[in-house]
Every structure is written in C-alpha cells, then in structure tokens.
Short mmCIF file of C-alpha atoms and ligand atoms in Angstrom, two decimals:
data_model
loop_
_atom_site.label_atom_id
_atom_site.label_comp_id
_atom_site.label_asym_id
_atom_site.label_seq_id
_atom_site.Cartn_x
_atom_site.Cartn_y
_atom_site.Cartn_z
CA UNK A 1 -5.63 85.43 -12.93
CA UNK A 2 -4.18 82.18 -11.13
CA UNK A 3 -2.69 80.85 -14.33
CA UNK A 4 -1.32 84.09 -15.77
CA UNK A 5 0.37 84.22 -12.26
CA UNK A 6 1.48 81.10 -12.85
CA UNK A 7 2.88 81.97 -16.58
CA UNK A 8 4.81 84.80 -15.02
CA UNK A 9 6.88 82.55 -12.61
CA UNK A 10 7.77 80.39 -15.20
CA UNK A 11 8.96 82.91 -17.84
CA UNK A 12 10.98 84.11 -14.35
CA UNK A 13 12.10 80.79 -13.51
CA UNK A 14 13.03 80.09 -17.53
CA UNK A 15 14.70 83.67 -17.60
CA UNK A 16 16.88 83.12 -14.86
CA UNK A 17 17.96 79.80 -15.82
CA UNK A 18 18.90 80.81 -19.32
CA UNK A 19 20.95 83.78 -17.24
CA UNK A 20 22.76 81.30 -15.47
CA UNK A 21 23.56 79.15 -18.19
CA UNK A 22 24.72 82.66 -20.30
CA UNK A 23 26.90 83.63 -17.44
CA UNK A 24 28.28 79.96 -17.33
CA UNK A 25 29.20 80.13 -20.77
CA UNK A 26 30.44 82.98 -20.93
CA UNK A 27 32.90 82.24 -17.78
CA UNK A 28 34.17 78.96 -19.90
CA UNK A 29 34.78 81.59 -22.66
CA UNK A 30 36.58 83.92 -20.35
CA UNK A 31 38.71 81.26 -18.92
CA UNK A 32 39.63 79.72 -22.40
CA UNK A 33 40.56 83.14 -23.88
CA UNK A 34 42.46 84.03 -20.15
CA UNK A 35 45.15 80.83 -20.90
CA UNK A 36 45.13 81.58 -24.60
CA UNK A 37 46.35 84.94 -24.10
CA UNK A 38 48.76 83.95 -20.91
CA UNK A 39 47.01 86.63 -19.28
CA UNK A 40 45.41 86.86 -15.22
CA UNK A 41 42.60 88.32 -13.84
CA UNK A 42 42.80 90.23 -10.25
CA UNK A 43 39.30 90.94 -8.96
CA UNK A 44 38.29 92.99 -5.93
CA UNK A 45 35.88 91.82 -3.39
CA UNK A 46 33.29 94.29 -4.56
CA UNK A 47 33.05 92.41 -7.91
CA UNK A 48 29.69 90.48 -8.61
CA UNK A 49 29.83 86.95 -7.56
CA UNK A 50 30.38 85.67 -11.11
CA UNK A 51 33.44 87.81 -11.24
CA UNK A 52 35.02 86.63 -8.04
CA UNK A 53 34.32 82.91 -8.76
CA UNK A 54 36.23 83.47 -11.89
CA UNK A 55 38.82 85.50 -11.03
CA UNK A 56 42.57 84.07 -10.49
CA UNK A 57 42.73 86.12 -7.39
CA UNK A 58 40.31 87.91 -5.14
CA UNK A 59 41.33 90.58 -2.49
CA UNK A 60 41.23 93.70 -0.72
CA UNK A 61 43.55 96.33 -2.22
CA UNK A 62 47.09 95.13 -0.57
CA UNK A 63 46.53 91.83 -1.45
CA UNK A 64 46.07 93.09 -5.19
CA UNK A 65 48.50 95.23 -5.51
CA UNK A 66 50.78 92.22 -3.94
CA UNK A 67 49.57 90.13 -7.04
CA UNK A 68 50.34 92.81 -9.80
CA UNK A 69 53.53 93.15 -8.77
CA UNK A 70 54.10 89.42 -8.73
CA UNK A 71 52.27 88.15 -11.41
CA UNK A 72 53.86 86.94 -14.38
CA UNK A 73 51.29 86.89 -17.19
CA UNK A 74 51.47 88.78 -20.05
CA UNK A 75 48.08 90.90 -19.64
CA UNK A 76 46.48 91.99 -16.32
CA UNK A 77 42.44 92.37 -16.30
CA UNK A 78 42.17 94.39 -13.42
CA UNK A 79 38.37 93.00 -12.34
CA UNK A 80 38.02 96.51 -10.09
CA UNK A 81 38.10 100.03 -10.08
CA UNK A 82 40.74 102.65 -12.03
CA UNK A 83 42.80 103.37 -9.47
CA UNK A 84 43.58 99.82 -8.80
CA UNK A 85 44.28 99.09 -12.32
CA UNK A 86 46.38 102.25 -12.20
CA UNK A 87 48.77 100.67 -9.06
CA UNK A 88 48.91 97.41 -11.24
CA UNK A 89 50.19 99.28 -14.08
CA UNK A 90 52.65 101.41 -11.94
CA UNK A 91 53.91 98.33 -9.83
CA UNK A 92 54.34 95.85 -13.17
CA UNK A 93 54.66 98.41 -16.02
CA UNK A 94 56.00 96.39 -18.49
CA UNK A 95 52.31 94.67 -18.36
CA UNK A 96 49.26 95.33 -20.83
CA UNK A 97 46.58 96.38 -18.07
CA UNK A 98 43.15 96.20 -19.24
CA UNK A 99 39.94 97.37 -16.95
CA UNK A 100 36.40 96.54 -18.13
CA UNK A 101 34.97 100.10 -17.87
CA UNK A 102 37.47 102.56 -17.91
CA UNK A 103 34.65 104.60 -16.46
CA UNK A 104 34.87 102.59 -13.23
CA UNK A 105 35.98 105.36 -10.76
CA UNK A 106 35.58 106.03 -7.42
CA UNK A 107 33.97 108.83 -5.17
CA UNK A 108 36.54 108.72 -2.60
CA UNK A 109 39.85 108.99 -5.54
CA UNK A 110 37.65 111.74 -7.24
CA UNK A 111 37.02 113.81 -3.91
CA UNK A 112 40.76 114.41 -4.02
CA UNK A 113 41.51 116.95 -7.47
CA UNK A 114 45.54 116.73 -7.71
CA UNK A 115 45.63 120.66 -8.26
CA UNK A 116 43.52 121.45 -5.31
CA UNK A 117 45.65 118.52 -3.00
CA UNK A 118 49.19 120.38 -4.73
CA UNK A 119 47.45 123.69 -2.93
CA UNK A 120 46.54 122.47 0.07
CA UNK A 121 49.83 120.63 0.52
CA UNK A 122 52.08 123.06 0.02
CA UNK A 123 50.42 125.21 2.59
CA UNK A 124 51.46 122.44 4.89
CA UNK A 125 55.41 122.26 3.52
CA UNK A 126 56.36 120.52 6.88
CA UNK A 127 54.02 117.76 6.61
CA UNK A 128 54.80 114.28 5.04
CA UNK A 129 51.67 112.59 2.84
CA UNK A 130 50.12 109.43 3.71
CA UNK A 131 47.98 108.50 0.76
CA UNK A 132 45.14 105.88 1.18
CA UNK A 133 45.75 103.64 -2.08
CA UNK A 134 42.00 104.80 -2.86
CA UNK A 135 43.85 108.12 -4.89
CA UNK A 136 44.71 108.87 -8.55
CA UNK A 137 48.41 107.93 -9.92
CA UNK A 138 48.72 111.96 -9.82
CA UNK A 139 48.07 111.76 -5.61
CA UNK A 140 50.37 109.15 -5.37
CA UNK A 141 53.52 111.29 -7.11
CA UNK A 142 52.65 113.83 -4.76
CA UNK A 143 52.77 111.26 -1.61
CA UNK A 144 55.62 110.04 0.67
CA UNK A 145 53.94 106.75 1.12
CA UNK A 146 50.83 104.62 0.07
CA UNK A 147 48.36 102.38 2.67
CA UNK A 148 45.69 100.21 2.33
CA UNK A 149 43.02 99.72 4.97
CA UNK A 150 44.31 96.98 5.92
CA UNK A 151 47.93 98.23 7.00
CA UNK A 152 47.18 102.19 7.66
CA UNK A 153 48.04 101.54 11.06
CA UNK A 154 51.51 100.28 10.45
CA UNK A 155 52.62 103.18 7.68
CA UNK A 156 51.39 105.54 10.29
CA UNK A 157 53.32 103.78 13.20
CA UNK A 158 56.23 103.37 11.06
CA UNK A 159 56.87 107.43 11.67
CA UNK A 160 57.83 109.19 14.56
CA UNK A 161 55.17 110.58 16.99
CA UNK A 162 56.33 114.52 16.71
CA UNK A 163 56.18 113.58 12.81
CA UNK A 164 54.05 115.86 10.76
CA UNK A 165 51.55 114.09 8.75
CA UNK A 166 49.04 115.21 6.29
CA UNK A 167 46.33 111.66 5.08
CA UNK A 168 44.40 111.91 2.60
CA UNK A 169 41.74 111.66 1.38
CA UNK A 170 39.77 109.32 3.38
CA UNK A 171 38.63 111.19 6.31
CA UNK A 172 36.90 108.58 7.61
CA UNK A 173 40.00 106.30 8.16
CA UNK A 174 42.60 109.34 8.95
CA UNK A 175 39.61 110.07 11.87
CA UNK A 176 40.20 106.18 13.09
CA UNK A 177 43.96 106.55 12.61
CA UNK A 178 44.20 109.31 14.76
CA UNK A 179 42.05 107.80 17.45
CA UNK A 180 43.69 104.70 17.61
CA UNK A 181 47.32 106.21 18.29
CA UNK A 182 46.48 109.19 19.42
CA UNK A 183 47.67 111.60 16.35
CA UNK A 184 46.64 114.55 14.98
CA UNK A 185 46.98 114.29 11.18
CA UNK A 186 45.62 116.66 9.31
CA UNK A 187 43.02 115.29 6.97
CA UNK A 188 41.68 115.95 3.59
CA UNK A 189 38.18 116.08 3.65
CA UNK A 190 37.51 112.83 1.47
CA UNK A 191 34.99 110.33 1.78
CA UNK A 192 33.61 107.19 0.11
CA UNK A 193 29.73 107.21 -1.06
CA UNK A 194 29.53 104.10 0.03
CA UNK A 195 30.52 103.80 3.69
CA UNK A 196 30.01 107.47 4.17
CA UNK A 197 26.05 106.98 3.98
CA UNK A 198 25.86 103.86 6.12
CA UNK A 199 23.47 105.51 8.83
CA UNK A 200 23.92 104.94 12.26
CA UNK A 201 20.03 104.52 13.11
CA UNK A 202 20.28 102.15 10.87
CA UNK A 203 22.86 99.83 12.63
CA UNK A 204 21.24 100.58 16.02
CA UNK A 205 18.26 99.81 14.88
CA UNK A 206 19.88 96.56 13.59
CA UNK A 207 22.04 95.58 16.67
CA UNK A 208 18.77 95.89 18.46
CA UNK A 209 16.77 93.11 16.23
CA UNK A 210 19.76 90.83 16.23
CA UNK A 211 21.82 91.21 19.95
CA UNK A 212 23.70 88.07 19.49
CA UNK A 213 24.96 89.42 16.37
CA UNK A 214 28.80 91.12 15.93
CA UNK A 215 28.74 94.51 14.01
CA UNK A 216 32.06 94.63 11.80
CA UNK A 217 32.76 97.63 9.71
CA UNK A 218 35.11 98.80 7.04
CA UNK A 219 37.46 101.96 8.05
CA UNK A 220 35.69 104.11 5.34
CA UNK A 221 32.98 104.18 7.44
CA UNK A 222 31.81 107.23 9.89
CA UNK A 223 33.47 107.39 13.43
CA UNK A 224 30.08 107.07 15.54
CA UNK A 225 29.76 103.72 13.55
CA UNK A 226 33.21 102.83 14.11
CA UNK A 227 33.08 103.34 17.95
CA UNK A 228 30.00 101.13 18.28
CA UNK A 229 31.81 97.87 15.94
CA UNK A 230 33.36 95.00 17.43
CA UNK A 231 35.65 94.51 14.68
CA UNK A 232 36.89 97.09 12.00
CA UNK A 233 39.05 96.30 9.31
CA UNK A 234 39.41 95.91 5.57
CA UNK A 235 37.73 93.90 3.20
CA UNK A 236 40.13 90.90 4.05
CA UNK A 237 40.14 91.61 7.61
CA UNK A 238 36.30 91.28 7.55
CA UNK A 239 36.50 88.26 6.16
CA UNK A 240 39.02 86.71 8.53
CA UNK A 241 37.33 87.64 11.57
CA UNK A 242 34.09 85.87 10.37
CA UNK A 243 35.92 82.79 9.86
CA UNK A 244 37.43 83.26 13.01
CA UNK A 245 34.62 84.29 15.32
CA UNK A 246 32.76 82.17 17.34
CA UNK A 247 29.98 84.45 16.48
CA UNK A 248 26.95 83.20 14.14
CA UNK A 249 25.52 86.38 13.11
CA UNK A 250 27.40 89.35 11.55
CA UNK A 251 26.02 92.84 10.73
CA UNK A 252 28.45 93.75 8.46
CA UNK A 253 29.19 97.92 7.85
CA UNK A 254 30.29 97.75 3.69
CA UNK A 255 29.92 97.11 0.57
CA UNK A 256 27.68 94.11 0.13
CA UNK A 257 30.41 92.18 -2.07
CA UNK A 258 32.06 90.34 0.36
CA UNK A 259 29.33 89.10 1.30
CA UNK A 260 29.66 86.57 -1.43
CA UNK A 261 33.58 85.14 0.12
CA UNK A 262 31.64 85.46 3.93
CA UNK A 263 28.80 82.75 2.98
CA UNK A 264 31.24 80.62 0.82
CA UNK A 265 33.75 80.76 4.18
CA UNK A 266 31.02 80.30 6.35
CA UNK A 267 27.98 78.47 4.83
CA UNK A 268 26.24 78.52 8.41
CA UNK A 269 26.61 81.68 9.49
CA UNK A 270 24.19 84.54 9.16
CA UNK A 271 25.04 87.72 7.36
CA UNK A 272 23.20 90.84 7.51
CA UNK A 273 24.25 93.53 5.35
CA UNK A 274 23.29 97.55 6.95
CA UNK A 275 20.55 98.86 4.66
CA UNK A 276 22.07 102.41 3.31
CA UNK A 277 18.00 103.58 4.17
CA UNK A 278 14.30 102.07 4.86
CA UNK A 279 13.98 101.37 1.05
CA UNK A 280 17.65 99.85 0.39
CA UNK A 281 19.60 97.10 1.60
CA UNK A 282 22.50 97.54 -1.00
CA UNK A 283 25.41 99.11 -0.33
CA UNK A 284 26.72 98.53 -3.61
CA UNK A 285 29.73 100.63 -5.15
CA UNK A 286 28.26 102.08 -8.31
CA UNK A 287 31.61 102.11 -9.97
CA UNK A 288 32.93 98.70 -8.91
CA UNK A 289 29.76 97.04 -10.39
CA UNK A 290 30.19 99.12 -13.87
CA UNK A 291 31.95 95.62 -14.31
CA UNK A 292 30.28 92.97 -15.84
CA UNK A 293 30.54 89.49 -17.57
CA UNK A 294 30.50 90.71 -20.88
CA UNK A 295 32.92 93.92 -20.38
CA UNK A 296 34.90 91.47 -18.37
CA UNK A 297 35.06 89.14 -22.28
CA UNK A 298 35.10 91.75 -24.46
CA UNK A 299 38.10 93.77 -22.62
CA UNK A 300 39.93 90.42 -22.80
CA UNK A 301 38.93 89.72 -26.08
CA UNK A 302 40.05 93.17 -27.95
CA UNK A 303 42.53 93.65 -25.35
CA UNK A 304 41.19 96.78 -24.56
CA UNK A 305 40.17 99.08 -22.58
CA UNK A 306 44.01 99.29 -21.96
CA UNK A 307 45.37 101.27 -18.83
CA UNK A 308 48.34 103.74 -19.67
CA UNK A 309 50.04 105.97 -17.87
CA UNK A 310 52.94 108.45 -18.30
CA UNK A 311 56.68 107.32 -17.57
CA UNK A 312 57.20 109.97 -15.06
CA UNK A 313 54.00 109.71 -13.57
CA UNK A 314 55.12 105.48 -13.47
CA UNK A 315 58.56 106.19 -11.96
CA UNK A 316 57.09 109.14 -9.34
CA UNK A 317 54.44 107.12 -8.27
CA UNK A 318 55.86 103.83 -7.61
CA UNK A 319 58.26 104.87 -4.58
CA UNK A 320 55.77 105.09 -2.20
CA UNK A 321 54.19 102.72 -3.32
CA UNK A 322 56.90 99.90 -2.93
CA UNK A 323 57.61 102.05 0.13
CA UNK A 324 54.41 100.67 1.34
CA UNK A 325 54.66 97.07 0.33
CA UNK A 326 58.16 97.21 1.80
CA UNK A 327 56.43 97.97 5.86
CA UNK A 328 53.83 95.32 4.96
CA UNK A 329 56.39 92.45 4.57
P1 13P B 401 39.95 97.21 0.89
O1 13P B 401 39.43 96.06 0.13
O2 13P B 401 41.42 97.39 0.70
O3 13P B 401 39.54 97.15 2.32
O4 13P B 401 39.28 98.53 0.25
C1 13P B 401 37.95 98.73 0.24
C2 13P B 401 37.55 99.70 -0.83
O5 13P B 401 36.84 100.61 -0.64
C3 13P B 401 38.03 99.46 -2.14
O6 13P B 401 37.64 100.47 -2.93
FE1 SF4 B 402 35.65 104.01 -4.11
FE2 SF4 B 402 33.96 103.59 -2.12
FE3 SF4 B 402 33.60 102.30 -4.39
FE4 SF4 B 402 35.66 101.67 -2.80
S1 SF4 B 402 33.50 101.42 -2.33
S2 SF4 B 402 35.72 101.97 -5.02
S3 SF4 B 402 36.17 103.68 -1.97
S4 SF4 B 402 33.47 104.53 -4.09
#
C-alpha cells in the first residue's frame, strides 16, 4: 500500500512537472510566433495565470479597450471573452482580431437578446441607453454610450439628474449606480453567473472566520453583498486597493483570476477567494477559461479564429463607444 502511495505522488509530481515545462514551451513558442507576426496579445484578468504572464497587456475591460484602440500591431489576440474581442475590432477595425474560442461568451452579454432589448427600448422612447461594455456589438448600436465597471459612475454623472436613463444589462451594477447617486434608471434584468451566485452566507460566514480581513467586491455582484464590502470596484480597482491597503487579508467577491496579479502585487498578503457554495471555492468564468495555451498558439498560428463584424454594425457601434473613452480621459 505505502509504496504504491508512494508511486502515485511521483507519477503526480513527474506529471506536473512535464505540465510546466509544456506550458513553458509552449509560451516561448507563443512569444516567438507573437514578434514574427508583429502581432499583440490583450488578456483579461480572468485569464489563467499562464495567459496573463504572457500576455503584452493585462486589464479590466477599459484598460483593454484603451489598448485596442492604441495598439499598433498588425493582429490582435484578444486573450478574453467575445465581446471584448468584438470592442477591439470595432475600436481598431483595420486590425485582424483573433479570439481563442470563438465560443467564449458570456452570461451577462447573452442575458441581453438585441430583438427583445429593441422592444423593450422603444417602449421607453424618452430614455437614453447606458450599455455596460459586457453587451453584444448589436447592444452597443442600439446604445447612447458604453461603461466599464470601472467608470459607470462617471458616464452616469456625466448626464443631467432629470435625464432619463435606461442601463443595461447588468442589474447588479445599474442597482449600485442608482444607490450611489441616487437615480432611478430603469434596468434590464441582466446578470453575470458569476457574481450573481456569490452567496451572502457565504461571505458572512467568511468575514466572521477572518475579522481583520477587508471584503472587496466586483459591481456585478448582488446589492446585500455590495452594502456589506469595504471596497467595490472593477477588476483593476480591486487590485489597486490591495496594493494600497494597509490591510493583510482580503476576501475578495469575483472571479478568482485576479487573484493571480493580487499575490504577484502583494506576495505577503492573504487572499481569500468567496466559495460560490460548501463544495466550491472557484468562482471561475466558464467562458473566460474556454481559453487555453494551446487555443491561445494555434489561433496565432492559423490566424484564426478571426473576429468580423459588419461595416455598419463597426461604424454604429463605435460612437458610444469612443463616447465613453472620451469621459474617461
Ligand atoms: P472588469 O474587468 O472591467 O471589471 O470586468 C469584469 C468582467 O466581468 C469582465 O467580464
Ligand atoms: Fe461574462 Fe461574468 Fe464571465 Fe465576465 S465573469 S465574462 S460578466 S460571465
């Protein structure tokens, strides 16, 4: 018994170690193949680690969308999810785009069906649309303006009080907006699977076991969370206030991604990611980790899957988005 236990932690030990080494590799590969083809890759903070440490820029959604619009490589490998690669290809369309998966969605884009939002918004003809960047190119052409989690607060602000404003489709965040400044949007009923089913027993049962610790949580996240954090913010705001904290211990309300940047910022600090349930402590996007190594080679490789889009949904769509990288200056 003893030594086939012991056979099974070396096959382990050998298995992982000829992972690594695979995964190292395979990054040389990636990075060779990246200058050969003058091309960049943009990676989201949901991305494995592998991806992130490899990536030529890592960031919450503004800060990506900053990049595509900057860049000036030949190719973009969007290291995320569609609708990001989609607001790369709008912002810089004279790019080739590539995702790894083009089946890397998300819940939150795909709770809002553009036919049902067209409805629904033109039963509200005086409102103006404030799109969370977590849409399809389709919401967007339908939208007045675009914003990110990280500058929601400043679109919103950047209209008149007695303004009528329909957000969508995160009701989660349009729920915080309207808190914090005292609005009344009306909201599509939108959510993200991930943040939506971060329980609150579960972070009170947390911030009990740990009371020196700060609870920090993403905006996609329910409101009776929300009230209880001591920071909320996006993916890059998370990340800044654990730098900046005097804090040592963080429950952090998200995606367990970031938690990768958060030890590499902080290598002494304690992170402790809110289990989604007793048997899970992984809050990970489905769809953002659809990417992988490989996909992330091969996509580069056969330059494709290849992100395309219409002309007219290009030009429609990109107005409010600049419109929203125009406030964030
Ligand atoms: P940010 O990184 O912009 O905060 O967005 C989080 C998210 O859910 C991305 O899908
Ligand atoms: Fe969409 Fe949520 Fe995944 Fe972000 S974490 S990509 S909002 S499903």
């Amino acid at each position: 018994m003893i030594i086939w236990i012991f056979y099974v932690i070396v096959c382990k030990k050998n298995y992982l170690h000829m992972k690594t080494k695979l995964s190292e590799s395979l990054s040389d590969k990636i990075k060779v193949l990246k200058n050969e083809k003058k091309a960049i890759i943009l990676a989201h903070y949901y991305q494995i680690p592998e991806i992130q440490d490899l990536a030529d820029y890592v960031g919450d959604s503004l800060g990506l969308a900053q990049n595509a619009l900057a860049t000036k490589a030949d190719i973009i490998v969007f290291a995320g999810v569609h609708f990001m690669a989609e607001t790369a290809k709008i912002l810089n369309p004279s790019k080739k785009v590539l995702i790894p998966d083009l089946n890397a969605g998300c819940s939150l884009a795909d709770s809002c069906p553009p036919e049902k939002f067209r409805n629904f918004k033109n039963r509200h003809s005086d409102h103006i649309v404030i799109s969370y960047i977590n849409c399809s190119a389709k919401i967007k052409t339908m939208s007045d303006v675009i914003c990110t989690s990280s500058n929601a607060m400043k679109v919103v602000n950047s209209f008149s009080h007695d303004q009528k404003i329909i957000f969508a489709p995160d009701k989660n965040l349009g729920a915080y907006i309207n808190t914090m400044t005292g609005r009344q949007m009306i909201l599509w009923n939108g959510s993200c699977e991930v943040h939506d089913i971060i329980k609150i027993e579960s972070v009170l049962k947390l911030k009990s076991e740990n009371p020196d610790a700060k609870l920090i949580a993403h905006p996609e996240c329910k409101a009776i969370i929300l009230e209880l954090a001591d920071y909320v913010g996006s993916t890059t705001g998370l990340l800044n206030y654990t730098m900046k904290s005097n804090a040592n211990k963080f429950i952090v309300a998200t995606e367990t991604g970031i938690i990768h940047q958060m030890m590499k910022e902080n290598p002494n600090k304690e992170f402790i990611v809110v289990p989604t349930d007793e048997t899970c402590s992984c809050n990970d996007c489905p769809y953002m980790k659809m990417n992988t190594m490989e996909k992330l080679y091969n996509c580069l490789y056969n330059e494709k899957p290849e992100l395309k889009l219409s002309k007219s949904v290009i030009e429609k769509a990109k107005k409010p988005i600049l419109r929203m990288l125009k406030l964030s200056e």
